[in-house]
Structure formats: structure tokens, C-alpha cells
Amino acid sequence: MIAFVDGRVYMKCRERIFSEDPAENGPLMDLGQGLNYLTFLQERFELRILQGVENLLYMFEIVRHAQVRNLSKPIDAINAVAGLVDRIARRMSMYFLEGLPTQALDIGLLFEHSLDGKWSKRNKRRASFPSWSWAGWCGSIDWCCQIQHQGSEKRMNNFLNNYTWISWFSLNDNGLKMLQGSNKVTEARRDGLADRFPMLDKTLWKPLSRPAIYSSTLLIFYTALIRLKAVTSTTEGRPILRLFDADGKACGLIVSDLADHHLMDSLEEIILLSETTPDPELWCGFSASEALNYTREIRYWVMLVTWTGSFYERRGIGIIFHSCIARSYEPGPQWKEIVLG
């Protein structure tokens, strides 16, 4: 295995690891079999295959470790983990788009900028990748789901099959394409949203837009969009945005993607991604979850978005309560086509 990390080349065979600096044309360094980054990933990967631990969660772990490293070329964000991710993709018979699995995109989108509970202050946009992917951001990344023990695959499938409604399409140089897994979002599941959003006409779900200008892969999909008031409330270094509906009631939280995201009574656009499950393990990884435990009300995963002039970009991830949808600001909840870059 060959990897390019921090300006050096690492070569690993079955016995040892070697490293060299191509720029200095120096001698080959024998790193032995110490527990360095590459050995850690490789040995953990092989161990987890033997133990049968779910590969998707391990893919998240690979990305978590890779994101804390400095890349000399930001364009290599996905290339740095491509070898191990490709092995996982083959084992799972799953396609990946911009570093995320298309069959579990509803889970893959739920990341924030923290590692082991500590928020990263050095995160910033990588313009060469879309904002909806972890690759579109520098700095630490972690996922909001924390399922680590037996039965996690069953829990994740339950979430994907019963708590999601979006049919995802991608648009890039290869054209418009429905993503693998989105064909399982049946008409019955979309109709089932009537109980949740009776005020919305949800007959549209296939993309109509074809933006002419974009630099990376776009996601195009239909979902509910609402407007809520956001107020910045930094907690333990994390830029938390507290959300309020038109009645002035607190109704949710967003963890911002930007360290300097300071808002005061600002109306923001929020898109609904999926419903949270009663199983806390699928949302307790969200760093602001402790503030949401006081009610059993239905909650939704949401994304804070901003309009760039041609498409939306992600600016944060969070959770809102069901009751605030009907109390959102004018023009109220909309079933809208979202173009996300």
C-alpha cells in the first residue's frame, strides 16, 4: 500500500513500513512495525473484518483520523483515504459520491466539526468539494450517530427505511442521476408524510432544475424548507445557533460549520433532512443533544443553508422540534426543490 501524507510517501508491505521525502530526495526511512497512522488504519481494518463490525462505521472512523492531518494539496482530501474506502465499498457493494456512501447518504450528511466532543476551530471550506460532503471542509469531522455495539446495522437500516423521505439525485459532468438507494423511497413513504406535513403539496419529487454553473457535484432533491430566527450562543467553544419560531419559542439547535458564525435575530433558511429515531444512539453523538432531551416530541435532522446565487450551500447541522414547522416565519413551510453544492 502506498499513501501520500504530509508531504511524504509511505510504503507498506506485509512486513514493514518505509517513508521518504520526494522533495528532498533523501534516503528511505525504515519505520518498522510501530503503531503509526498507516499501521493503525490497516490493522484496525483487517481486525474489524475478522470481527464482523459494520464497515460503514469504520469508514467514518477512517475519515475522522484523516481529517485531522494537514494536506499539502486540499484537492487530495478524498484521494488520501481512497484505498481503504474502496475496499469497504467493494465489501458493501456500495457506491460512493464525493466521499459519502450513496445508499446511506441520509446518515453520511449528519456530520459536524468536532473530534471526541471537542469542536474544531480551524475548519474552513474546501472550495474544490461540495459543502454537503466532509471533503468540502478542512478540520476535524465526526458523525452524529454513535452506534458502536452489536445490532448497529439493524438500527441504521431501520432509520434509513422508516425515518427518511428524500429521493437523492446528483448532477455533475456525467449528467443527472438518481443515487443508489433512492429508488427505495416509495410513493407510500412519501404519502406517509401527510401526517407530518399536512400543509404541504408533496407531489413533486423529481428534479426540474439544471444549474449551468457549478464547480463540484450538486445534490438535487425535494424536501420541506422553513425559516426560523437564529441567535448565536457559543457553548464550550462551539458556535451553537439557537432557533426560535414566529411565536418566539425555542425550537431547536444548529451547530454551525463556521467558527465566526455570529447571528442575532437573523432569519435563516432551514431544510428538513429526516426524522430522528426514538433510539438515542442515532442522535446522541450530536454535540448539542443534551439540550434536546427534555421532551418526547418528534424531532427532525435539519441543515442550515445559504443561497449562493446559483445553488445552496451547507452552513450547519442540527435538530428541530415538529411543532415549530407550523409556527415558522412567512411564507411558512414549503415543499421545495433544493439544489445543494
PDB file of C-alpha atoms in Angstrom, residues 150-323:
ATOM      1  CA  GLN A 150     -23.893  -5.412  18.137  1.00  0.00           C
ATOM      2  CA  GLY A 151     -27.029  -4.661  16.167  1.00  0.00           C
ATOM      3  CA  SER A 152     -25.867  -1.339  14.759  1.00  0.00           C
ATOM      4  CA  GLU A 153     -26.531  -2.363  11.164  1.00  0.00           C
ATOM      5  CA  LYS A 154     -30.135  -3.203  12.038  1.00  0.00           C
ATOM      6  CA  ARG A 155     -30.587   0.189  13.731  1.00  0.00           C
ATOM      7  CA  MET A 156     -29.143   2.077  10.797  1.00  0.00           C
ATOM      8  CA  ASN A 157     -31.298   0.195   8.289  1.00  0.00           C
ATOM      9  CA  ASN A 158     -34.359   0.914  10.415  1.00  0.00           C
ATOM     10  CA  PHE A 159     -33.541   4.619  10.262  1.00  0.00           C
ATOM     11  CA  LEU A 160     -32.944   4.592   6.500  1.00  0.00           C
ATOM     12  CA  ASN A 161     -36.085   2.570   5.772  1.00  0.00           C
ATOM     13  CA  ASN A 162     -38.561   4.260   8.119  1.00  0.00           C
ATOM     14  CA  TYR A 163     -37.400   7.767   9.020  1.00  0.00           C
ATOM     15  CA  THR A 164     -36.262   9.228   5.678  1.00  0.00           C
ATOM     16  CA  TRP A 165     -38.180  10.517   2.665  1.00  0.00           C
ATOM     17  CA  ILE A 166     -35.741  12.212   0.288  1.00  0.00           C
ATOM     18  CA  SER A 167     -35.007  10.824  -3.186  1.00  0.00           C
ATOM     19  CA  TRP A 168     -31.466  11.997  -3.893  1.00  0.00           C
ATOM     20  CA  PHE A 169     -30.201  12.973  -7.354  1.00  0.00           C
ATOM     21  CA  SER A 170     -26.683  14.060  -8.301  1.00  0.00           C
ATOM     22  CA  LEU A 171     -25.664  16.452 -11.068  1.00  0.00           C
ATOM     23  CA  ASN A 172     -22.103  16.638 -12.343  1.00  0.00           C
ATOM     24  CA  ASP A 173     -20.188  16.231 -15.596  1.00  0.00           C
ATOM     25  CA  ASN A 174     -21.806  12.795 -16.015  1.00  0.00           C
ATOM     26  CA  GLY A 175     -25.287  14.336 -16.016  1.00  0.00           C
ATOM     27  CA  LEU A 176     -28.283  13.930 -13.704  1.00  0.00           C
ATOM     28  CA  LYS A 177     -28.556  10.601 -11.884  1.00  0.00           C
ATOM     29  CA  MET A 178     -30.749   9.119  -9.158  1.00  0.00           C
ATOM     30  CA  LEU A 179     -28.468   7.828  -6.422  1.00  0.00           C
ATOM     31  CA  GLN A 180     -28.346   4.188  -5.456  1.00  0.00           C
ATOM     32  CA  GLY A 181     -30.879   3.507  -2.723  1.00  0.00           C
ATOM     33  CA  SER A 182     -33.155   6.446  -3.563  1.00  0.00           C
ATOM     34  CA  ASN A 183     -35.347   4.192  -5.699  1.00  0.00           C
ATOM     35  CA  LYS A 184     -36.387   2.517  -2.423  1.00  0.00           C
ATOM     36  CA  VAL A 185     -38.139   5.716  -1.320  1.00  0.00           C
ATOM     37  CA  THR A 186     -41.564   4.559  -2.413  1.00  0.00           C
ATOM     38  CA  GLU A 187     -44.680   6.592  -3.105  1.00  0.00           C
ATOM     39  CA  ALA A 188     -46.179   5.102   0.049  1.00  0.00           C
ATOM     40  CA  ARG A 189     -43.354   6.519   2.158  1.00  0.00           C
ATOM     41  CA  ARG A 190     -43.796   9.940   0.591  1.00  0.00           C
ATOM     42  CA  ASP A 191     -47.544   9.737   1.146  1.00  0.00           C
ATOM     43  CA  GLY A 192     -46.853   8.837   4.741  1.00  0.00           C
ATOM     44  CA  LEU A 193     -45.509  12.334   5.236  1.00  0.00           C
ATOM     45  CA  ALA A 194     -49.064  13.657   5.038  1.00  0.00           C
ATOM     46  CA  ASP A 195     -49.454  13.053   8.764  1.00  0.00           C
ATOM     47  CA  ARG A 196     -46.308  15.070   9.444  1.00  0.00           C
ATOM     48  CA  PHE A 197     -46.730  17.891   6.903  1.00  0.00           C
ATOM     49  CA  PRO A 198     -50.454  18.106   6.016  1.00  0.00           C
ATOM     50  CA  MET A 199     -49.991  21.691   4.808  1.00  0.00           C
ATOM     51  CA  LEU A 200     -47.559  20.749   2.010  1.00  0.00           C
ATOM     52  CA  ASP A 201     -48.155  19.501  -1.528  1.00  0.00           C
ATOM     53  CA  LYS A 202     -45.553  16.739  -1.869  1.00  0.00           C
ATOM     54  CA  THR A 203     -46.415  15.513  -5.368  1.00  0.00           C
ATOM     55  CA  LEU A 204     -43.136  16.855  -6.796  1.00  0.00           C
ATOM     56  CA  TRP A 205     -40.010  14.839  -6.090  1.00  0.00           C
ATOM     57  CA  LYS A 206     -38.121  14.544  -9.405  1.00  0.00           C
ATOM     58  CA  PRO A 207     -35.646  17.374 -10.177  1.00  0.00           C
ATOM     59  CA  LEU A 208     -36.582  20.123 -12.599  1.00  0.00           C
ATOM     60  CA  SER A 209     -33.551  22.403 -12.242  1.00  0.00           C
ATOM     61  CA  ARG A 210     -30.341  22.122 -14.254  1.00  0.00           C
ATOM     62  CA  PRO A 211     -27.922  24.791 -12.989  1.00  0.00           C
ATOM     63  CA  ALA A 212     -25.499  25.787 -15.723  1.00  0.00           C
ATOM     64  CA  ILE A 213     -22.650  26.835 -13.421  1.00  0.00           C
ATOM     65  CA  TYR A 214     -21.194  24.570 -10.734  1.00  0.00           C
ATOM     66  CA  SER A 215     -17.669  23.535  -9.748  1.00  0.00           C
ATOM     67  CA  SER A 216     -18.447  20.288  -7.904  1.00  0.00           C
ATOM     68  CA  THR A 217     -21.173  17.657  -7.673  1.00  0.00           C
ATOM     69  CA  LEU A 218     -24.604  19.025  -6.831  1.00  0.00           C
ATOM     70  CA  LEU A 219     -27.322  17.217  -4.886  1.00  0.00           C
ATOM     71  CA  ILE A 220     -30.839  17.933  -6.154  1.00  0.00           C
ATOM     72  CA  PHE A 221     -33.865  16.835  -4.136  1.00  0.00           C
ATOM     73  CA  TYR A 222     -37.239  17.874  -2.730  1.00  0.00           C
ATOM     74  CA  THR A 223     -37.904  18.401   0.956  1.00  0.00           C
ATOM     75  CA  ALA A 224     -39.542  20.831   3.387  1.00  0.00           C
ATOM     76  CA  LEU A 225     -37.929  24.246   3.874  1.00  0.00           C
ATOM     77  CA  ILE A 226     -38.775  26.606   6.718  1.00  0.00           C
ATOM     78  CA  ARG A 227     -37.494  29.924   8.051  1.00  0.00           C
ATOM     79  CA  LEU A 228     -36.561  30.332  11.715  1.00  0.00           C
ATOM     80  CA  LYS A 229     -34.821  33.017  13.736  1.00  0.00           C
ATOM     81  CA  ALA A 230     -31.247  32.127  14.737  1.00  0.00           C
ATOM     82  CA  VAL A 231     -29.196  33.560  17.609  1.00  0.00           C
ATOM     83  CA  THR A 232     -25.538  32.636  18.199  1.00  0.00           C
ATOM     84  CA  SER A 233     -24.789  31.179  21.630  1.00  0.00           C
ATOM     85  CA  THR A 234     -21.233  29.889  21.877  1.00  0.00           C
ATOM     86  CA  THR A 235     -21.024  26.887  24.227  1.00  0.00           C
ATOM     87  CA  GLU A 236     -17.644  25.374  25.191  1.00  0.00           C
ATOM     88  CA  GLY A 237     -16.097  26.859  22.067  1.00  0.00           C
ATOM     89  CA  ARG A 238     -18.842  25.544  19.791  1.00  0.00           C
ATOM     90  CA  PRO A 239     -20.790  28.079  17.699  1.00  0.00           C
ATOM     91  CA  ILE A 240     -24.302  26.974  18.649  1.00  0.00           C
ATOM     92  CA  LEU A 241     -27.222  28.663  16.878  1.00  0.00           C
ATOM     93  CA  ARG A 242     -30.392  28.621  18.954  1.00  0.00           C
ATOM     94  CA  LEU A 243     -33.546  28.579  16.851  1.00  0.00           C
ATOM     95  CA  PHE A 244     -36.836  30.353  17.584  1.00  0.00           C
ATOM     96  CA  ASP A 245     -40.173  30.153  15.783  1.00  0.00           C
ATOM     97  CA  ALA A 246     -42.513  33.051  14.901  1.00  0.00           C
ATOM     98  CA  ASP A 247     -44.112  32.831  18.370  1.00  0.00           C
ATOM     99  CA  GLY A 248     -40.725  33.403  19.978  1.00  0.00           C
ATOM    100  CA  LYS A 249     -40.485  29.855  21.341  1.00  0.00           C
ATOM    101  CA  ALA A 250     -37.149  27.993  21.368  1.00  0.00           C
ATOM    102  CA  CYS A 251     -37.493  25.112  18.934  1.00  0.00           C
ATOM    103  CA  GLY A 252     -34.086  23.666  18.107  1.00  0.00           C
ATOM    104  CA  LEU A 253     -30.332  23.984  17.775  1.00  0.00           C
ATOM    105  CA  ILE A 254     -27.807  24.166  14.955  1.00  0.00           C
ATOM    106  CA  VAL A 255     -24.069  23.522  15.314  1.00  0.00           C
ATOM    107  CA  SER A 256     -22.559  25.928  12.804  1.00  0.00           C
ATOM    108  CA  ASP A 257     -19.902  24.906  10.299  1.00  0.00           C
ATOM    109  CA  LEU A 258     -18.214  28.291  10.732  1.00  0.00           C
ATOM    110  CA  ALA A 259     -16.271  29.383  13.807  1.00  0.00           C
ATOM    111  CA  ASP A 260     -17.159  33.055  13.258  1.00  0.00           C
ATOM    112  CA  HIS A 261     -20.843  32.478  12.523  1.00  0.00           C
ATOM    113  CA  HIS A 262     -22.386  35.240  14.672  1.00  0.00           C
ATOM    114  CA  LEU A 263     -26.118  35.794  14.175  1.00  0.00           C
ATOM    115  CA  MET A 264     -28.522  37.885  16.204  1.00  0.00           C
ATOM    116  CA  ASP A 265     -32.234  37.602  15.455  1.00  0.00           C
ATOM    117  CA  SER A 266     -31.422  36.633  11.868  1.00  0.00           C
ATOM    118  CA  LEU A 267     -33.998  34.780   9.754  1.00  0.00           C
ATOM    119  CA  GLU A 268     -32.354  31.703   8.290  1.00  0.00           C
ATOM    120  CA  GLU A 269     -33.442  29.004   5.838  1.00  0.00           C
ATOM    121  CA  ILE A 270     -33.593  25.501   7.295  1.00  0.00           C
ATOM    122  CA  ILE A 271     -34.162  22.320   5.278  1.00  0.00           C
ATOM    123  CA  LEU A 272     -35.504  19.105   6.830  1.00  0.00           C
ATOM    124  CA  LEU A 273     -33.364  16.034   6.141  1.00  0.00           C
ATOM    125  CA  SER A 274     -35.009  13.200   8.089  1.00  0.00           C
ATOM    126  CA  GLU A 275     -36.810  12.341  11.310  1.00  0.00           C
ATOM    127  CA  THR A 276     -34.758  11.382  14.341  1.00  0.00           C
ATOM    128  CA  THR A 277     -35.461   7.945  15.770  1.00  0.00           C
ATOM    129  CA  PRO A 278     -36.575   7.191  19.349  1.00  0.00           C
ATOM    130  CA  ASP A 279     -33.289   5.263  19.605  1.00  0.00           C
ATOM    131  CA  PRO A 280     -30.897   7.817  21.171  1.00  0.00           C
ATOM    132  CA  GLU A 281     -27.833   6.111  19.713  1.00  0.00           C
ATOM    133  CA  LEU A 282     -28.723   7.533  16.314  1.00  0.00           C
ATOM    134  CA  TRP A 283     -28.540  11.105  17.528  1.00  0.00           C
ATOM    135  CA  CYS A 284     -26.679  11.217  20.862  1.00  0.00           C
ATOM    136  CA  GLY A 285     -23.422  11.877  19.003  1.00  0.00           C
ATOM    137  CA  PHE A 286     -24.784  15.315  18.126  1.00  0.00           C
ATOM    138  CA  SER A 287     -22.725  17.563  20.393  1.00  0.00           C
ATOM    139  CA  ALA A 288     -25.708  19.701  21.424  1.00  0.00           C
ATOM    140  CA  SER A 289     -28.037  16.764  22.121  1.00  0.00           C
ATOM    141  CA  GLU A 290     -28.019  17.308  25.898  1.00  0.00           C
ATOM    142  CA  ALA A 291     -30.183  20.391  25.367  1.00  0.00           C
ATOM    143  CA  LEU A 292     -32.838  18.403  23.497  1.00  0.00           C
ATOM    144  CA  ASN A 293     -33.628  15.632  25.978  1.00  0.00           C
ATOM    145  CA  TYR A 294     -36.423  17.368  27.852  1.00  0.00           C
ATOM    146  CA  THR A 295     -39.267  16.347  25.536  1.00  0.00           C
ATOM    147  CA  ARG A 296     -40.533  13.325  23.659  1.00  0.00           C
ATOM    148  CA  GLU A 297     -41.826  15.480  20.822  1.00  0.00           C
ATOM    149  CA  ILE A 298     -40.995  14.383  17.263  1.00  0.00           C
ATOM    150  CA  ARG A 299     -37.680  15.829  16.114  1.00  0.00           C
ATOM    151  CA  TYR A 300     -36.041  16.269  12.729  1.00  0.00           C
ATOM    152  CA  TRP A 301     -32.495  16.414  11.481  1.00  0.00           C
ATOM    153  CA  VAL A 302     -32.078  19.727   9.699  1.00  0.00           C
ATOM    154  CA  MET A 303     -29.432  21.608   7.729  1.00  0.00           C
ATOM    155  CA  LEU A 304     -28.793  25.340   7.823  1.00  0.00           C
ATOM    156  CA  VAL A 305     -28.289  26.515   4.234  1.00  0.00           C
ATOM    157  CA  THR A 306     -27.339  29.732   2.495  1.00  0.00           C
ATOM    158  CA  TRP A 307     -28.075  30.746  -1.102  1.00  0.00           C
ATOM    159  CA  THR A 308     -25.002  31.488  -3.258  1.00  0.00           C
ATOM    160  CA  GLY A 309     -26.858  32.821  -6.280  1.00  0.00           C
ATOM    161  CA  SER A 310     -26.841  29.522  -8.198  1.00  0.00           C
ATOM    162  CA  PHE A 311     -27.369  26.894  -5.500  1.00  0.00           C
ATOM    163  CA  TYR A 312     -27.500  26.403  -1.729  1.00  0.00           C
ATOM    164  CA  GLU A 313     -24.517  25.564   0.456  1.00  0.00           C
ATOM    165  CA  ARG A 314     -24.485  23.916   3.860  1.00  0.00           C
ATOM    166  CA  ARG A 315     -23.623  26.045   6.903  1.00  0.00           C
ATOM    167  CA  GLY A 316     -24.577  23.811   9.839  1.00  0.00           C
ATOM    168  CA  ILE A 317     -26.378  20.688  11.079  1.00  0.00           C
ATOM    169  CA  GLY A 318     -28.931  20.402  13.869  1.00  0.00           C
ATOM    170  CA  ILE A 319     -32.250  19.219  15.270  1.00  0.00           C
ATOM    171  CA  ILE A 320     -35.646  20.958  15.492  1.00  0.00           C
ATOM    172  CA  PHE A 321     -38.980  20.044  17.080  1.00  0.00           C
ATOM    173  CA  HIS A 322     -42.018  19.140  14.987  1.00  0.00           C
ATOM    174  CA  SER A 323     -44.239  21.844  16.484  1.00  0.00           C
TER     175      SER A 323
END
